[in-house]
């Protein structure tokens, strides 16, 4: 898909010949029309468009974001897809279809937000209050900032698209990349403009961006930038900590597994979460086959992604110190593997023991597989489609990023308190050992590794800490070249469409 197609807008669907139908000029009538346009902007969180299907999101986001990580490995079926193998082995070129699709969706989302910010001024003041308009514009700014931030996390150089594009004219498409500081300035400005968002919404609007989400992503932006611009590191760490302080009204949930299997969606820990539903009223199609993509072949899945031995070792490195006398609780919430817990007589795995599922000619074998994002019941596992939400930002992430910022500022005791809160609630683990700044950084690296598998934070974390090269070598990723693979190359389709990018 070329870049011009990636920038398809609401106008493309609304411009019709009949005088009785809506056009791009007559669409912007009231608040409801702006909210309808916002739905198009949100749709790119789901990787939904006129050509999407129920596996597009999983087949793009996880290969692009997760296959680079040392904590996962490819499943048997994944080896059949060359564009995925290239991502895992770091042998891709700028023609790779998967990160090209990712790039296109992020820019399509930004363009929808641009459309709202430019076109919604046509809505008469008699049809919307000042406060309503202010809130909706803040929502559009959040989404424009969010999509640009996702791009900036994955590409070293990006194009700031802050104008609504309606045509494929070369003069419109041609725009040069900006420097990373300029891009971070843009993202930070957008997220600051989103601070007029409400703290929460009613039950009919769950999933919309809130002020807490804006502060959380703003803090993440500052934290990332602190490591990139050493001259301003202390300033950016302070800014990050201040932003995380303002993410209020949330708390950790003790049902860690439930956040990822449909049983504890939009929990008190959820800051920003992609909403899925099996409801197909009015042609809605917000469902996925993610459980097939995540699931191993033994659990009715396609066998595309599995936990690595490195991840298993990380979970077990502290030993059986949880309050239940087990390994860290997050291990069992995230991974199925051969052990007494999953082989308990009561059948904790969809009514069976692990050895019943992983068995060949009455010989059981150990093959760790992801539990995270798998359905909670055998009935749901057997369904062809699922509607499990995807948390994009959790309060647990906010606390651990805040701990990192505070530790960097020398406020180590405060950082330890936050780490221990996450360990206690999510891991059922005792307080961490160690008291020095170095001890805390090591512990943060451990906690983030076992807290976020399949939430795709690892690669950004390692790059921020300057540990990408070391980690990839330790993981046997011999093709990894820090100068080439720390970021993806600008897609070939963008270079072909944009005369100012090469």
Coordinates of N, CA and C in Angstrom, one line a residue, residues 171-307:
X171 N 3.1 18.2 -4.3 CA 3.4 19.4 -3.5 C 2.9 19.2 -2.1
X172 N 1.8 18.3 -2.0 CA 1.2 18.1 -0.7 C 2.0 16.9 0.0
X173 N 2.3 15.9 -0.7 CA 3.0 14.7 -0.1 C 4.4 15.0 0.2
X174 N 5.1 15.9 -0.5 CA 6.5 16.1 -0.3 C 6.7 16.9 1.0
X175 N 7.4 16.2 1.9 CA 7.8 16.9 3.2 C 9.0 16.1 3.8
X176 N 10.0 16.9 4.2 CA 11.2 16.3 4.7 C 11.0 15.8 6.1
X177 N 11.9 14.9 6.5 CA 11.9 14.4 7.9 C 12.4 15.5 8.8
X178 N 12.0 15.5 10.1 CA 12.5 16.4 11.1 C 13.4 15.8 12.0
X179 N 14.2 16.5 12.7 CA 15.2 16.0 13.7 C 14.4 15.4 14.8
X180 N 15.0 14.5 15.6 CA 14.3 13.9 16.7 C 13.9 14.9 17.8
X181 N 14.8 15.9 18.1 CA 14.3 16.9 19.1 C 13.1 17.7 18.6
X182 N 13.0 18.0 17.3 CA 11.9 18.7 16.7 C 10.6 17.8 16.8
X183 N 10.8 16.5 16.6 CA 9.7 15.6 16.6 C 9.2 15.4 18.1
X184 N 10.2 15.3 19.0 CA 9.8 15.2 20.4 C 9.1 16.5 20.9
X185 N 9.5 17.6 20.4 CA 8.8 18.9 20.7 C 7.4 18.8 20.2
X186 N 7.2 18.3 19.0 CA 5.8 18.2 18.5 C 5.0 17.3 19.3
X187 N 5.5 16.1 19.6 CA 4.7 15.2 20.4 C 4.4 15.8 21.8
X188 N 5.3 16.4 22.4 CA 5.1 16.9 23.8 C 4.1 18.1 23.7
X189 N 4.2 18.9 22.7 CA 3.2 20.0 22.5 C 1.8 19.4 22.3
X190 N 1.7 18.3 21.5 CA 0.4 17.7 21.3 C -0.2 17.2 22.6
X191 N 0.6 16.5 23.3 CA 0.1 15.9 24.6 C -0.2 16.9 25.6
X192 N 0.5 18.0 25.6 CA 0.1 19.2 26.5 C -1.2 19.8 26.1
X193 N -1.4 19.8 24.7 CA -2.7 20.3 24.3 C -3.9 19.4 24.6
X194 N -3.5 18.1 25.0 CA -4.5 17.2 25.3 C -4.9 17.2 26.8
X195 N -4.3 18.0 27.6 CA -4.5 18.0 29.0 C -5.9 18.6 29.4
X196 N -6.6 19.1 28.4 CA -8.0 19.5 28.6 C -9.0 18.4 28.6
X197 N -8.5 17.2 28.4 CA -9.3 16.0 28.4 C -9.9 15.8 29.8
X198 N -11.1 15.1 29.9 CA -11.7 14.8 31.2 C -10.9 13.8 31.9
X199 N -11.1 13.7 33.2 CA -10.4 12.6 34.0 C -11.1 11.3 33.7
X200 N -12.3 11.2 33.4 CA -13.0 10.0 33.1 C -14.2 10.3 32.2
X201 N -14.9 9.2 31.7 CA -16.1 9.3 31.0 C -17.1 8.3 31.6
X202 N -18.4 8.5 31.1 CA -19.4 7.6 31.5 C -19.2 6.2 30.9
X203 N -20.1 5.3 31.2 CA -19.9 3.9 30.8 C -20.1 3.7 29.3
X204 N -20.8 4.7 28.6 CA -21.0 4.6 27.2 C -19.7 5.1 26.4
X205 N -18.8 5.6 27.1 CA -17.6 6.1 26.3 C -16.3 5.6 26.9
X206 N -16.3 4.4 27.5 CA -15.1 3.8 28.0 C -14.1 3.5 26.9
X207 N -12.9 3.8 27.1 CA -11.8 3.6 26.1 C -11.3 4.9 25.5
X208 N -12.1 6.0 25.6 CA -11.6 7.3 25.1 C -10.5 7.8 25.9
X209 N -9.6 8.6 25.3 CA -8.4 9.1 26.0 C -8.9 10.1 27.1
X210 N -8.1 10.0 28.2 CA -8.4 10.8 29.4 C -7.2 11.7 29.7
X211 N -7.3 12.6 30.6 CA -6.2 13.4 31.1 C -5.1 12.5 31.6
X212 N -5.5 11.5 32.3 CA -4.5 10.6 32.9 C -3.6 9.9 31.8
X213 N -4.3 9.6 30.6 CA -3.6 9.0 29.5 C -2.6 10.0 28.9
X214 N -3.1 11.3 28.8 CA -2.2 12.3 28.3 C -1.0 12.5 29.1
X215 N -1.1 12.6 30.5 CA 0.0 12.7 31.4 C 0.9 11.5 31.3
X216 N 0.4 10.3 31.2 CA 1.2 9.1 31.1 C 2.1 9.1 29.9
X217 N 1.5 9.4 28.8 CA 2.3 9.4 27.5 C 3.3 10.6 27.5
X218 N 2.9 11.7 28.1 CA 3.8 12.8 28.2 C 5.0 12.4 29.1
X219 N 4.7 11.7 30.2 CA 5.8 11.3 31.0 C 6.7 10.3 30.3
X220 N 6.2 9.4 29.5 CA 7.0 8.4 28.8 C 7.8 9.2 27.7
X221 N 7.2 10.2 27.1 CA 8.0 11.0 26.1 C 9.2 11.6 26.8
X222 N 9.0 12.3 27.9 CA 10.1 12.9 28.6 C 11.1 11.9 29.1
X223 N 10.7 10.8 29.6 CA 11.6 9.7 30.0 C 12.5 9.3 28.9
X224 N 11.9 9.0 27.7 CA 12.7 8.5 26.6 C 13.6 9.6 26.1
X225 N 13.2 10.8 26.1 CA 14.0 11.9 25.6 C 15.2 12.2 26.6
X226 N 15.0 11.9 27.8 CA 16.0 12.2 28.8 C 17.3 11.4 28.5
X227 N 17.1 10.2 27.9 CA 18.3 9.3 27.6 C 18.9 9.7 26.2
X228 N 18.1 10.4 25.4 CA 18.5 10.7 24.1 C 19.3 12.1 24.1
X229 N 18.9 13.0 25.0 CA 19.6 14.3 25.0 C 20.2 14.5 26.4
X230 N 21.4 14.0 26.5 CA 22.1 13.9 27.8 C 22.2 15.3 28.5
X231 N 22.4 16.3 27.7 CA 22.6 17.7 28.2 C 21.4 18.1 29.0
X232 N 20.2 17.6 28.7 CA 19.0 18.0 29.4 C 18.4 16.8 30.2
X233 N 19.2 15.8 30.5 CA 18.6 14.6 31.1 C 17.9 14.9 32.4
X234 N 18.5 15.7 33.3 CA 17.9 15.9 34.6 C 16.6 16.7 34.4
X235 N 16.6 17.7 33.5 CA 15.4 18.4 33.3 C 14.3 17.5 32.8
X236 N 14.6 16.7 31.8 CA 13.5 15.8 31.3 C 13.1 14.7 32.3
X237 N 14.0 14.2 33.1 CA 13.6 13.3 34.2 C 12.7 13.9 35.2
X238 N 12.9 15.2 35.5 CA 12.0 15.9 36.4 C 10.7 16.1 35.8
X239 N 10.7 16.5 34.5 CA 9.4 16.6 33.8 C 8.6 15.3 33.8
X240 N 9.3 14.2 33.5 CA 8.7 12.9 33.5 C 8.1 12.6 34.8
X241 N 8.9 12.7 35.9 CA 8.3 12.4 37.3 C 7.1 13.3 37.6
X242 N 7.2 14.6 37.2 CA 6.0 15.5 37.5 C 4.8 15.0 36.7
X243 N 5.0 14.5 35.5 CA 3.8 14.1 34.7 C 3.2 12.8 35.3
X244 N 4.1 11.9 35.7 CA 3.6 10.6 36.3 C 2.9 10.9 37.6
X245 N 3.3 11.9 38.4 CA 2.7 12.3 39.6 C 1.2 12.7 39.4
X246 N 0.9 13.2 38.1 CA -0.4 13.7 37.8 C -1.3 12.6 37.2
X247 N -0.8 11.4 37.1 CA -1.7 10.3 36.6 C -2.4 9.8 37.9
X248 N -3.5 10.4 38.2 CA -4.2 10.0 39.4 C -5.5 9.4 39.2
X249 N -6.1 8.7 40.2 CA -7.3 8.1 40.1 C -7.2 6.6 39.7
X250 N -6.0 6.1 39.6 CA -5.8 4.7 39.2 C -5.1 3.9 40.3
X251 N -5.2 2.6 40.3 CA -4.4 1.8 41.2 C -4.2 0.4 40.6
X252 N -3.2 -0.3 41.2 CA -2.9 -1.6 40.7 C -4.0 -2.6 41.0
X253 N -4.3 -3.5 40.1 CA -5.3 -4.5 40.3 C -4.6 -5.8 40.7
X254 N -5.2 -6.5 41.6 CA -4.6 -7.8 42.1 C -4.9 -8.9 41.0
X255 N -5.9 -8.7 40.1 CA -6.2 -9.7 39.1 C -5.4 -9.4 37.9
X256 N -4.1 -9.7 37.9 CA -3.2 -9.4 36.8 C -3.6 -10.1 35.6
X257 N -3.9 -11.4 35.7 CA -4.2 -12.2 34.5 C -5.5 -11.7 33.8
X258 N -6.4 -11.2 34.7 CA -7.7 -10.8 34.1 C -7.6 -9.6 33.2
X259 N -6.6 -8.8 33.3 CA -6.4 -7.7 32.4 C -6.2 -8.1 31.0
X260 N -5.8 -9.4 30.8 CA -5.4 -9.8 29.4 C -6.3 -11.0 28.9
X261 N -7.3 -11.4 29.6 CA -8.1 -12.6 29.2 C -9.6 -12.3 29.1
X262 N -9.9 -11.0 29.2 CA -11.3 -10.6 29.1 C -12.1 -10.5 30.3
X263 N -11.5 -11.0 31.5 CA -12.2 -11.1 32.7 C -12.1 -9.8 33.6
X264 N -11.1 -8.9 33.3 CA -10.9 -7.7 34.1 C -10.6 -6.6 33.2
X265 N -11.4 -6.4 32.2 CA -11.2 -5.3 31.2 C -11.5 -4.0 31.8
X266 N -10.8 -2.9 31.3 CA -11.0 -1.6 31.8 C -11.0 -1.5 33.3
X267 N -10.0 -2.2 33.9 CA -9.9 -2.3 35.3 C -9.4 -0.9 35.9
X268 N -9.3 -0.9 37.2 CA -8.9 0.3 37.9 C -7.4 0.7 37.5
X269 N -6.7 -0.3 36.9 CA -5.3 0.0 36.5 C -5.2 0.5 35.1
X270 N -6.3 0.4 34.3 CA -6.3 0.7 32.9 C -6.2 2.2 32.7
X271 N -5.2 2.7 32.0 CA -5.1 4.1 31.7 C -5.5 4.4 30.2
X272 N -5.1 3.5 29.3 CA -5.6 3.6 27.9 C -5.6 2.2 27.4
X273 N -6.8 1.8 26.8 CA -7.0 0.5 26.5 C -7.8 0.4 25.2
X274 N -7.4 -0.5 24.3 CA -8.1 -0.7 23.0 C -9.3 -1.6 23.3
X275 N -10.5 -1.1 22.9 CA -11.7 -1.8 23.2 C -12.1 -2.7 22.0
X276 N -12.4 -4.0 22.3 CA -12.9 -4.9 21.3 C -14.3 -5.5 21.8
X277 N -15.1 -5.9 20.9 CA -16.4 -6.4 21.2 C -16.8 -7.4 20.2
X278 N -17.6 -8.4 20.6 CA -18.2 -9.3 19.6 C -19.6 -8.8 19.1
X279 N -20.0 -7.7 19.6 CA -21.2 -7.0 19.1 C -21.0 -6.6 17.7
X280 N -21.9 -7.1 16.8 CA -21.8 -6.7 15.4 C -22.9 -5.9 14.9
X281 N -23.6 -5.2 15.8 CA -24.7 -4.3 15.4 C -24.2 -3.2 14.5
X282 N -25.1 -2.9 13.5 CA -24.8 -1.9 12.5 C -23.5 -2.1 11.7
X283 N -23.1 -3.4 11.6 CA -22.0 -3.7 10.8 C -20.7 -3.6 11.5
X284 N -20.7 -3.4 12.9 CA -19.5 -3.2 13.6 C -18.6 -4.5 13.5
X285 N -17.3 -4.3 13.5 CA -16.4 -5.5 13.4 C -15.1 -5.2 14.2
X286 N -15.3 -5.1 15.5 CA -14.2 -4.8 16.4 C -14.0 -6.1 17.2
X287 N -13.5 -7.1 16.5 CA -13.1 -8.4 17.0 C -11.8 -8.8 16.4
X288 N -11.2 -9.8 16.9 CA -9.9 -10.3 16.4 C -9.8 -11.8 16.4
X289 N -8.7 -12.3 15.8 CA -8.4 -13.7 16.0 C -7.0 -13.7 16.7
X290 N -6.8 -12.8 17.6 CA -5.5 -12.7 18.3 C -5.2 -14.0 19.1
X291 N -6.3 -14.6 19.6 CA -6.0 -15.8 20.4 C -5.4 -16.9 19.5
X292 N -5.8 -16.9 18.3 CA -5.2 -17.8 17.3 C -3.7 -17.5 17.0
X293 N -3.4 -16.2 16.9 CA -2.1 -15.8 16.6 C -1.1 -16.0 17.8
X294 N -1.6 -15.6 19.0 CA -0.8 -15.8 20.2 C -0.7 -17.3 20.6
X295 N -1.8 -18.0 20.4 CA -1.9 -19.4 20.9 C -1.0 -20.3 20.2
X296 N -0.4 -21.3 20.9 CA 0.4 -22.3 20.3 C -0.5 -23.4 19.7
X297 N 0.1 -24.2 18.9 CA -0.7 -25.2 18.2 C -1.4 -26.2 19.1
X298 N -0.8 -26.5 20.3 CA -1.5 -27.4 21.2 C -2.8 -26.8 21.8
X299 N -2.9 -25.4 21.8 CA -4.1 -24.7 22.3 C -4.9 -24.1 21.2
X300 N -5.0 -24.8 20.1 CA -5.8 -24.4 19.0 C -5.3 -23.2 18.3
X301 N -4.1 -22.8 18.5 CA -3.6 -21.6 17.9 C -2.8 -21.9 16.6
X302 N -2.3 -20.8 16.0 CA -1.5 -20.9 14.8 C 0.0 -21.1 15.0
X303 N 0.4 -21.0 16.3 CA 1.8 -21.2 16.6 C 2.7 -20.1 16.0
X304 N 2.5 -18.9 16.3 CA 3.3 -17.8 15.7 C 4.3 -17.2 16.7
X305 N 4.1 -17.3 18.0 CA 5.0 -16.6 18.9 C 5.0 -17.4 20.3
X306 N 6.2 -17.5 20.8 CA 6.4 -18.3 22.0 C 7.3 -17.6 23.0
X307 N 7.2 -17.9 24.3 CA 8.2 -17.3 25.2 C 9.6 -17.9 25.0

